[in-house]
XYZ file of C-alpha atoms in Angstrom:
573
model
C 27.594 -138.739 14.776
C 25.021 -139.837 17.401
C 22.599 -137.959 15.114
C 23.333 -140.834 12.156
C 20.576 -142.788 11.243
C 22.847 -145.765 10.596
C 24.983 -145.190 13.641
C 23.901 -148.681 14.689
C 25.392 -150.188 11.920
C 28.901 -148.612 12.274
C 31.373 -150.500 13.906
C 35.135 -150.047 15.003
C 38.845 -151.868 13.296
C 37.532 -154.913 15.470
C 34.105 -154.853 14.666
C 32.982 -153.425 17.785
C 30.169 -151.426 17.457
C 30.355 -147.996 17.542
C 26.508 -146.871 18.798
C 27.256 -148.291 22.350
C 30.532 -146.922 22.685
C 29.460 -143.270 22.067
C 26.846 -144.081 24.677
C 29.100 -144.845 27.049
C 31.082 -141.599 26.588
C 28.247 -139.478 27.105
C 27.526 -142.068 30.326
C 30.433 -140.835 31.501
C 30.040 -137.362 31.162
C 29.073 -135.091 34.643
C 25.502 -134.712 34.885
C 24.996 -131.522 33.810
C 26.820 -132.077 30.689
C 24.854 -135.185 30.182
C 21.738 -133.577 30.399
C 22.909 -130.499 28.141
C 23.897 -133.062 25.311
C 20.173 -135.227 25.711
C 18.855 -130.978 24.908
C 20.782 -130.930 21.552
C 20.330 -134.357 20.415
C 16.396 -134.448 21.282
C 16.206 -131.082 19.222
C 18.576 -131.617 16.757
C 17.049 -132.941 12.769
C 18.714 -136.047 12.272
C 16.752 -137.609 9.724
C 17.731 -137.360 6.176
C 14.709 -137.174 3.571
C 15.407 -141.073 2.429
C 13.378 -143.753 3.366
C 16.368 -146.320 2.869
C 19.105 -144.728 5.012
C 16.722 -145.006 8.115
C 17.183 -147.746 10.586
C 14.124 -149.642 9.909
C 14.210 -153.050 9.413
C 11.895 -156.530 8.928
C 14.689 -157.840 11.642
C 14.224 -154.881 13.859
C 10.700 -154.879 14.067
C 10.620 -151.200 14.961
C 7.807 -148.865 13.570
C 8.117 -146.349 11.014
C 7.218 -142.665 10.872
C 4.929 -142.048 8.383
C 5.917 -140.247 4.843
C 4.064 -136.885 5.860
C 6.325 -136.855 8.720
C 9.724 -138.169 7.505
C 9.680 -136.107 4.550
C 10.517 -132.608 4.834
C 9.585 -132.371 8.674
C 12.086 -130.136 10.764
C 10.041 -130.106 13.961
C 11.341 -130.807 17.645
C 8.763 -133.451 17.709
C 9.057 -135.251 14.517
C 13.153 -135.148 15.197
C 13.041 -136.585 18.782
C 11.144 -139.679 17.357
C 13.796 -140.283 14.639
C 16.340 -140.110 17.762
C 13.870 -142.101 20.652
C 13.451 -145.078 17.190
C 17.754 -145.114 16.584
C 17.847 -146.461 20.416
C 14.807 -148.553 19.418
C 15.920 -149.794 16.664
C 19.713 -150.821 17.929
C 17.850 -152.249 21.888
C 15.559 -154.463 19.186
C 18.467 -155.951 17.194
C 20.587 -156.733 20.305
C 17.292 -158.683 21.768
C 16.507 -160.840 19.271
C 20.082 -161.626 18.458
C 20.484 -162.319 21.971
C 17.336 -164.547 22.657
C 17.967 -166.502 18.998
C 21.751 -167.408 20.957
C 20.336 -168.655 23.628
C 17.398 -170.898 21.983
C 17.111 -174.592 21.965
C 17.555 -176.824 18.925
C 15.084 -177.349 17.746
C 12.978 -180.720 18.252
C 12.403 -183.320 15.225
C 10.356 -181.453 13.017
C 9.777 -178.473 14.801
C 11.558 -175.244 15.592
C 13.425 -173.508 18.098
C 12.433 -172.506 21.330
C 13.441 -168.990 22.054
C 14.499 -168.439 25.112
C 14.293 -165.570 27.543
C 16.889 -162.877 28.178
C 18.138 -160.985 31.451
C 19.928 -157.517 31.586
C 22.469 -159.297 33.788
C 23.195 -161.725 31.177
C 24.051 -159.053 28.947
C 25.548 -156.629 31.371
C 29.121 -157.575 29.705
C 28.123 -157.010 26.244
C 27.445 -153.036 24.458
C 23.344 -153.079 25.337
C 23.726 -152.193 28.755
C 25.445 -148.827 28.239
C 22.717 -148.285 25.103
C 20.022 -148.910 28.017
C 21.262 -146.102 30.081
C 21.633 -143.778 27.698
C 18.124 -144.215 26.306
C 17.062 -143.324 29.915
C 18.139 -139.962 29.774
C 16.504 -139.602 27.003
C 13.516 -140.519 28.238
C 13.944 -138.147 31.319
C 14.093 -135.259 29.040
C 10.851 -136.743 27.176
C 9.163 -136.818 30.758
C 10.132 -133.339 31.230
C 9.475 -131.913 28.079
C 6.481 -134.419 27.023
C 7.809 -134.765 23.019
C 6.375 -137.840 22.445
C 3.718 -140.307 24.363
C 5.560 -142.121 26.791
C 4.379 -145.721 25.425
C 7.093 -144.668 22.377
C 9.772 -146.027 24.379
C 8.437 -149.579 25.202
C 10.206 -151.958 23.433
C 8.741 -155.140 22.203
C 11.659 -157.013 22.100
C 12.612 -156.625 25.158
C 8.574 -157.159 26.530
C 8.712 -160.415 24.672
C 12.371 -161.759 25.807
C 12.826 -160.596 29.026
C 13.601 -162.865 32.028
C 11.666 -161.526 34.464
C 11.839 -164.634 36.971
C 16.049 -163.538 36.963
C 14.985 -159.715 36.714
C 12.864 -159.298 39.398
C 15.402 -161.185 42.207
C 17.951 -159.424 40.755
C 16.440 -156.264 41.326
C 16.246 -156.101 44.517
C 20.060 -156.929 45.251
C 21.797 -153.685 45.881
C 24.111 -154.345 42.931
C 21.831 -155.561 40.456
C 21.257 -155.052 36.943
C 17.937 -156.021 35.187
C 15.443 -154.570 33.082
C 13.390 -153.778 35.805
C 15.243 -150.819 36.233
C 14.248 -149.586 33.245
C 10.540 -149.347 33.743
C 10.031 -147.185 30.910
C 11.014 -149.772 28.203
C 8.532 -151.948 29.815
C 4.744 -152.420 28.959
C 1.861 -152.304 31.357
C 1.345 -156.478 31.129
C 5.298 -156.639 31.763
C 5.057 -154.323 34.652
C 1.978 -156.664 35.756
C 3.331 -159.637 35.394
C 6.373 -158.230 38.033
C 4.196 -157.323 40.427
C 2.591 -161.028 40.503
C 5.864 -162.606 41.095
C 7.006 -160.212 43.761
C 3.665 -161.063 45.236
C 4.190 -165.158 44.924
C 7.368 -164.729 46.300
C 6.413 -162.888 48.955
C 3.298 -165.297 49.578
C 5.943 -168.063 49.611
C 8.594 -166.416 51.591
C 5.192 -165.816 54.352
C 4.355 -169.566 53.830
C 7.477 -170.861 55.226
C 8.365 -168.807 57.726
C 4.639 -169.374 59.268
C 5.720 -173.021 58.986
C 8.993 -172.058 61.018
C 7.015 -170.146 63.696
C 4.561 -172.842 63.913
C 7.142 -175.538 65.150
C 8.612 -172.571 67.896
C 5.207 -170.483 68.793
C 2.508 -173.084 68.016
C -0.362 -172.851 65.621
C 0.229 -169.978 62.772
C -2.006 -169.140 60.050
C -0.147 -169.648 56.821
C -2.446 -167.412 55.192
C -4.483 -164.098 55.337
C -7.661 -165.259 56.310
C -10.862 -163.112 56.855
C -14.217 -164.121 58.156
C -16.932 -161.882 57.356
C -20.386 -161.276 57.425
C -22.389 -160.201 54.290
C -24.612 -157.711 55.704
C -21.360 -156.500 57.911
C -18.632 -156.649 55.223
C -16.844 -152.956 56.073
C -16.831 -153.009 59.188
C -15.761 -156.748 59.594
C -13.052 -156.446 57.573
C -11.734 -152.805 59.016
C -11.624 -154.569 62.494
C -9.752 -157.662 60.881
C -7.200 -155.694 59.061
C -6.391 -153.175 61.810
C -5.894 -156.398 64.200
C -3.305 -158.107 61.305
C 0.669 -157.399 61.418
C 2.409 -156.169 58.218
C 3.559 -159.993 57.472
C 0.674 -160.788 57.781
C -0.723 -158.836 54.978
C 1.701 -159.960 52.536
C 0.731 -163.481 53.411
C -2.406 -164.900 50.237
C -5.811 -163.841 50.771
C -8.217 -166.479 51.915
C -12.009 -165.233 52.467
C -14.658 -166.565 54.216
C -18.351 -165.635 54.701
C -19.605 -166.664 57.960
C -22.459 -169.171 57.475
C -21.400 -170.581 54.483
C -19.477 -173.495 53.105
C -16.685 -173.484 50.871
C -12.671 -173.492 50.825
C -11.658 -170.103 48.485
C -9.645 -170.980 45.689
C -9.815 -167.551 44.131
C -13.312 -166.783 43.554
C -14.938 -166.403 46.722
C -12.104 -163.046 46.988
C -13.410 -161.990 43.851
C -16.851 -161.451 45.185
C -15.685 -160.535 48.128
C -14.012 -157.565 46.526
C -16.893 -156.998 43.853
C -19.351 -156.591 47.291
C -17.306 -154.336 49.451
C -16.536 -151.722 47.104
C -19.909 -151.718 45.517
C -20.283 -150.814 49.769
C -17.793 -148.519 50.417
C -18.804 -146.517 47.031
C -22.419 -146.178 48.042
C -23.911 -143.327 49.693
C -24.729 -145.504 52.670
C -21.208 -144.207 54.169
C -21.250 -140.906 52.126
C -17.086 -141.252 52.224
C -17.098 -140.317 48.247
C -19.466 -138.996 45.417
C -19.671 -138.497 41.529
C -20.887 -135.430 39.985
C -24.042 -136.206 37.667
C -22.368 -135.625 34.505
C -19.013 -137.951 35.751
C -19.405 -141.912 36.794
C -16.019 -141.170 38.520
C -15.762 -140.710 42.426
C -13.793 -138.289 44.474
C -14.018 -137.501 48.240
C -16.998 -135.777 49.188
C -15.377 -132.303 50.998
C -15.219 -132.604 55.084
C -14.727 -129.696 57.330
C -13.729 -132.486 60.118
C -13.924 -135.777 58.849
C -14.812 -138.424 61.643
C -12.957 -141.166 63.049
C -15.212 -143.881 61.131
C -15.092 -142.165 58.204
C -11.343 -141.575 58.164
C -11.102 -145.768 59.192
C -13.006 -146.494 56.112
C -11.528 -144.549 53.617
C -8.252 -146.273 55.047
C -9.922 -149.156 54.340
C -10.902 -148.385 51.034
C -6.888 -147.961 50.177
C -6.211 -151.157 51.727
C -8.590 -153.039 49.556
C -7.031 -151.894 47.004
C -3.939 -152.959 47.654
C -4.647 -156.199 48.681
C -6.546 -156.584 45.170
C -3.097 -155.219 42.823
C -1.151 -157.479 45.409
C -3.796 -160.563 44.848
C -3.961 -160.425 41.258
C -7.811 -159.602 41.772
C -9.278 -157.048 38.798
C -11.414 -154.619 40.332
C -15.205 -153.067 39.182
C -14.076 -149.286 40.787
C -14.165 -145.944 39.165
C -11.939 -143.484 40.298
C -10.485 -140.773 38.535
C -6.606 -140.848 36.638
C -6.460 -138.205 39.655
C -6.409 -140.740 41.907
C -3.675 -142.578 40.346
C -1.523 -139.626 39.641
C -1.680 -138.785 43.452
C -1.044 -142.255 44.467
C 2.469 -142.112 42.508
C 3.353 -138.511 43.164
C 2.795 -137.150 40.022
C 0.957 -133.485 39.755
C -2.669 -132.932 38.767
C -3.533 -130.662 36.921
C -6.719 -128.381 35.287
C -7.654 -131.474 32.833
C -7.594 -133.781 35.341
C -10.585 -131.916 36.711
C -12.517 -132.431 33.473
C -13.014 -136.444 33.972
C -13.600 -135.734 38.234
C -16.648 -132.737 37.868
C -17.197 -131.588 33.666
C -19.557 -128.958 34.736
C -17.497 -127.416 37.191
C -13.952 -127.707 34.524
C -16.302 -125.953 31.783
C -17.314 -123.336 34.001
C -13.728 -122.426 34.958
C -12.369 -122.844 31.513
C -15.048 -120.164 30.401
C -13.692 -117.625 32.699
C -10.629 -117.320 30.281
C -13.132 -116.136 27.821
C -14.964 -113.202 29.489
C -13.788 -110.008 29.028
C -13.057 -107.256 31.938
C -16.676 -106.045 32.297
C -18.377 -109.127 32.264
C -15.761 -110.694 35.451
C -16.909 -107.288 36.697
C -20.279 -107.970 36.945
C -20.247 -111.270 38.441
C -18.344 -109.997 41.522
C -16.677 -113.406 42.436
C -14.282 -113.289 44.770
C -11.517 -116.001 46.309
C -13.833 -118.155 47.762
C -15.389 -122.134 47.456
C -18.399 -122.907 48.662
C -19.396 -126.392 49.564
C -22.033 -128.468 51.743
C -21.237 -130.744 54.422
C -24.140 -132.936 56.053
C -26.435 -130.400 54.611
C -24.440 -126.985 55.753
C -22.924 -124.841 53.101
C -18.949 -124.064 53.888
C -16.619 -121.453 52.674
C -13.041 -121.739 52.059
C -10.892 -119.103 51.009
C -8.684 -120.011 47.779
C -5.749 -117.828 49.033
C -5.000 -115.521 51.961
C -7.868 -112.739 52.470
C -9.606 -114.505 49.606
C -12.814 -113.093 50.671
C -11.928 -109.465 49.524
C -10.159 -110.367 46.437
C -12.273 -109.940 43.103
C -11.809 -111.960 40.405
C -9.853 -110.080 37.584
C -8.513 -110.842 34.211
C -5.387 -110.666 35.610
C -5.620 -113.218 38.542
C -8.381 -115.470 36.808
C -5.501 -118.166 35.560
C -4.236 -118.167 39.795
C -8.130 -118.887 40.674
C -8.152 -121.530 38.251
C -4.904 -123.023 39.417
C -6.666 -122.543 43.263
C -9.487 -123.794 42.488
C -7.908 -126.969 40.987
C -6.206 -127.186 44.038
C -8.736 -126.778 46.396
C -10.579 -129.709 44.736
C -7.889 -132.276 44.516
C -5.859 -131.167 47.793
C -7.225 -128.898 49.863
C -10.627 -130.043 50.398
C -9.376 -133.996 50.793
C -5.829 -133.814 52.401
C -6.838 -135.889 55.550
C -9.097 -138.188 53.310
C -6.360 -138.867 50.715
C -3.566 -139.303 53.019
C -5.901 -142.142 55.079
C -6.430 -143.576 51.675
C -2.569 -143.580 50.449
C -1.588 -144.749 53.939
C -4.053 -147.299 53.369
C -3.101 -148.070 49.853
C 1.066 -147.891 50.953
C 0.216 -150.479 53.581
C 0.212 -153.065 50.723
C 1.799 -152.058 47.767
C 4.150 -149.417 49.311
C 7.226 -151.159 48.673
C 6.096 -152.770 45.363
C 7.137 -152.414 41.998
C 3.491 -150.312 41.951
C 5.828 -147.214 42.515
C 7.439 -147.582 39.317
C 4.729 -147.164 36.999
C 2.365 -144.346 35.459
C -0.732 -143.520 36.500
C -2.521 -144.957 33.199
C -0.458 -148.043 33.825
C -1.731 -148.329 37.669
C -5.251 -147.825 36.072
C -5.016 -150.845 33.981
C -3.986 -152.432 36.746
C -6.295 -151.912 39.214
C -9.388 -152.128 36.602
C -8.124 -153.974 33.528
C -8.666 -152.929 30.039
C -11.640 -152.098 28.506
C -11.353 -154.426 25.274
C -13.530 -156.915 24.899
C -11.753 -158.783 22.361
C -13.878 -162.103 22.240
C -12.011 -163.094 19.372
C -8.797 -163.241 21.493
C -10.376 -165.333 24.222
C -11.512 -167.928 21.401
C -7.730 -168.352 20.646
C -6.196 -168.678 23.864
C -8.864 -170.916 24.950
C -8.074 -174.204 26.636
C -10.717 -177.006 26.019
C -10.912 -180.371 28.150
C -13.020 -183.408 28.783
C -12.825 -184.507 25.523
C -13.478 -180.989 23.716
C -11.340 -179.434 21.011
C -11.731 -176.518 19.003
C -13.325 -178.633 16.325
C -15.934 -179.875 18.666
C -19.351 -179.403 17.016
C -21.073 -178.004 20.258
C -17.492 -175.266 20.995
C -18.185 -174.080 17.143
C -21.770 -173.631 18.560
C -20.525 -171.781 21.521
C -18.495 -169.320 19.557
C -21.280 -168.762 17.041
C -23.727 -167.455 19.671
C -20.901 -165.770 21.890
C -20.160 -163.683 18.601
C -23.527 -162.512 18.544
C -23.523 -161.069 21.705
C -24.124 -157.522 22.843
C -20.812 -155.935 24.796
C -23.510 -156.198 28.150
C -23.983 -160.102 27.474
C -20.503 -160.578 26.923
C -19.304 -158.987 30.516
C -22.137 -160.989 31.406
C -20.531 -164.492 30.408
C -17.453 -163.420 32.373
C -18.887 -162.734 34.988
C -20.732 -166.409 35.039
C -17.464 -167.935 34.102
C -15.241 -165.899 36.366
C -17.157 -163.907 38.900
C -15.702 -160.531 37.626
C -16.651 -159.128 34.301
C -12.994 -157.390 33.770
C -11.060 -157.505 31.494
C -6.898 -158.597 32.443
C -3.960 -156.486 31.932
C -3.297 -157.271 28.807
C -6.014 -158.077 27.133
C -8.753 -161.206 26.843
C -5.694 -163.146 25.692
C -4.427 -163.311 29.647
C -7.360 -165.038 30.706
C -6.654 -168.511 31.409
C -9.904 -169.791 30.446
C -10.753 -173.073 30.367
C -14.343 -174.995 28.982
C -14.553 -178.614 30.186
C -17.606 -181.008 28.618
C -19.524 -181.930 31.536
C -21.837 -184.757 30.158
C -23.771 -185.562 26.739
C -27.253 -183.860 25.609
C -29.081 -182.941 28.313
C -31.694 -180.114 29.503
C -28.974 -179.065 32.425
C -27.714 -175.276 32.706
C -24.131 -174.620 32.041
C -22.260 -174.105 35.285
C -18.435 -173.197 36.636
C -16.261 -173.567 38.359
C -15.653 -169.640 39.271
C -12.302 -170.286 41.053
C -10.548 -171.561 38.157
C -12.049 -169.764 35.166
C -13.800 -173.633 33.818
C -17.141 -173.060 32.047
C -18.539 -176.484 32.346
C -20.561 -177.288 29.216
C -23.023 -179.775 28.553
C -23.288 -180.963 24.798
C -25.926 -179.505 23.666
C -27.558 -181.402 20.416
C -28.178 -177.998 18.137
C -27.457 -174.104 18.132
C -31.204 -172.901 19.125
C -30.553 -174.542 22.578
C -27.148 -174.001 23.509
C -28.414 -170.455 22.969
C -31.211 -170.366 25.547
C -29.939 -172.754 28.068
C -26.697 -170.412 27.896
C -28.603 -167.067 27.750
C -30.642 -167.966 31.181
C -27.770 -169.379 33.194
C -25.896 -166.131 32.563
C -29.037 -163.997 33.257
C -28.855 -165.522 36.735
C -25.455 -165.523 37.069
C -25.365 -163.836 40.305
C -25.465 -166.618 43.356
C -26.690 -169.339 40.681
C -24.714 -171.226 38.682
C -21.389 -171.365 40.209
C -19.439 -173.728 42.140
């Protein structure tokens, strides 16, 4: 019956639906029988060959499989994403029904505010038990990879959710909130609870420094480091080691020694942008890229030093404080990196983005035949160079008299995998997850995939300009309509990807892109002044463009076009 495409419409004598109840049964089934029933549903054909008896609706809002698929299709795959879309489909209905009971009424003339929805709010109605269930299901996805994981976000429940009353309830030992349920969840959700568990952290730091201050004396309400430009690592290493762990979760204020100005946000975004340009340069030698790969990974150690060690440390820290800060780093590491950070496996294609050359060589050994592994007499072993001496390190136990064969070539592979992403870095990663736990251990960072920790540590990579026009917020007298903002767009349009990361950067002080999308940028231009032969300037802290106005096109062009060719230490307030 679960099988049913229109099991979410059936409902009991007293109109109780049916769907949730048959959830709960299987809910309350022992584990292993759980699990056995999640094998025969996700492989079961459910789907009749009739567009109309499918759960798809314009109220739903949940996708549809296309015709090549639906029709005629017995496959595992094609079945499990009829069954993943019936818990879709009946999680989407119960939303929006849910949200459209809550909403205002609507103001003279206008419409209804929808309002937002918590888990625990619901916990006494059927969705709850639905929620559960669809977990399992996506257990046995994450075992058995059927379908991309980003099938089982909902948008419904990414555009309802409370997350102010999810995220406190959370943490309670007997909550209930979608939080719990990471996998219905999108990456600018799962951002978006990370920034308030940082504010309220930040706040929860504020006032007890307040509290200690009228007991102890004088204490800092924030994190506050001093640096020195042409000192920044090692600076900030000796700050960070000196602070407690409060004191980490406390905000981050920076300060360059010698210069004037209170940071409101964007003197921490060039502080960031400048240290791990640092700690990614070969002046400290603590990581490399291949030629073919702008990704880094540690550069192999046979006994990595105690500065180095401190610095890749650091390096994890930074990082931390940046997801923790809200701050959109310029860094390239590998989904490696990310993978290892949450505790999920690497594996052999993982080694493709990290060294090409060296993942094409190894795949080519499945090709040879017999003879020709004969005649290149490899054996078990790596060779690497440290500070200009070539290592060896043997893949497995007496490595060093063990020839390469057809039969063991797939177990060098595997080794050799290994070697590069464990081995040959264990005391380097484990400084930088230490590092990078110091911070975010205890944040909802643990709950997401490594793509989604990705997006959040670098942002996307869409520069959707059109986006930004939409969500932008105008002031001083400027609207949309304003002659010299239609200007603005007009050249803005014309610009080449480079320029564009350019103007963000001019605006901003980072050239990333948010979780999210453009559309998250709460970007602001504010008219500063009539006609005049003045540069455009900003305010860097808060994302405000300030904007003379310019008489024509032709010179909004240039005057914009050389203040964001200088952008860097010009320009900015």
């Amino acid at each position: 019956m679960l099988l049913n495409p229109k099991i979410t419409e059936y409902v009991n004598g007293d109109s109780t639906p049916v769907f949730p109840e048959l959830c709960s049964a299987i809910m309350n089934q022992p584990s292993s029988q759980r699990t056995s029933l999640m094998q025969y549903f996700a492989t079961s054909d459910a789907a009749p060959n009739t567009r109309d008896s499918l759960p798809y609706t314009a109220v739903t809002g949940v996708r549809t499989i296309p015709d090549e698929q639906l029709l005629g299709s017995d496959s595992e795959q094609a079945s499990f994403e009829r069954y993943v879309d019936i818990f879709q489909s009946y999680v989407t209905q119960e939303m929006v029904k849910a949200a459209q009971r809550v909403a205002r009424p609507a103001a003279a003339g206008g419409e209804p505010t929808t309002q937002k929805v918590s888990l625990h709010g619901l916990s006494s109605c059927s969705l709850l038990a639905v929620v559960q269930c669809m977990a399992l299901v996506n257990s046995y996805n994450n075992t058995h990879k059927m379908v991309s994981y980003t099938a089982f976000y909902n948008d419904a429940v990414n555009e309802h959710i409370d997350i102010k009353d999810d995220v406190p309830r959370f943490r309670m030992p007997d909550g209930v909130s979608f939080c719990g349920y990471p996998f219905l969840l999108s990456p600018t959700t799962k951002s978006e609870i990370i920034r308030i568990e940082s504010v309220i952290l930040m706040r929860t730091e504020l006032q007890d420094s307040f509290f200690r201050a009228m007991f102890s004396g004088v204490t800092c309400p924030y994190l506050v480091l001093e640096v020195r430009r042409d000192n920044l690592v090692r600076d900030t290493l000796y700050q960070l080691d000196l602070k407690f762990s409060q004191d980490l979760r406390k905000q981050l204020k920076v300060r360059f020694v010698g210069e004037e100005g209170v940071d409101e946000g964007g003197v921490q975004k060039e502080f960031f942008q400048l240290i791990v340009r640092d700690v990614f340069s070969s002046k400290y030698g603590i990581f490399r890229a291949s030629e073919n790969s702008h990704f880094y990974w540690f550069r192999p150690l046979v006994a990595p030093g105690k500065d180095a060690l401190e610095e890749i440390r650091l390096t994890g820290q930074l990082i931390g404080l940046a997801v923790y800060n809200a701050v959109i780093l310029d860094i390239h590491l590998p989904p490696a990196m990310y993978k290892k950070l949450l505790g999920v496996p690497v594996t052999r294609d993982d080694l493709r983005e990290v060294d090409p050359e060296l993942h094409h060589g190894l795949m080519q050994l499945l090709n040879l035949t017999p003879d020709e592994l004969e005649f290149l007499e490899r054996t078990f072993e790596v060779e690497y160079e440290d500070l200009g001496e070539l290592h060896t390190h043997e893949l497995i136990p007496g490595g060093a008299q063990t020839l390469l064969t057809t039969d063991n070539r797939n177990l060098f592979i595997d080794k050799y995998v290994d070697f590069v992403f464990n081995s040959s870095c264990e005391q380097q990663f484990a400084e930088f997850k230490g590092g990078f736990d110091r911070i975010c251990g205890s944040s909802y960072v643990r709950y997401m995939r490594p793509q989604e920790l990705e997006l959040l540590v670098c942002g996307c990579s869409d520069l959707d300009f059109a986006a930004l026009e939409r969500s932008t917020i105008y002031d001083g007298g400027y609207t949309k309509s304003t002659v010299v903002i239609q200007y603005f767009w007009q050249v803005v349009s014309e610009f080449t990807d480079e320029l564009k990361r350019k103007l963000l950067f001019f605006a901003t002080s980072s050239d990333r892109v948010p979780i999210g999308g453009l559309s998250k940028l709460h970007f602001v231009i504010a008219k500063n002044g009539g006609d005049s032969d003045r540069l455009p300037t900003s305010h860097t802290c808060f994302n405000v463009l300030l904007l003379p106005e310019y008489s024509t096109l032709d010179k909004l062009r240039e005057r914009l076009l050389t203040a964001i060719h200088n952008s860097e230490g010009f320009g900015m307030i």
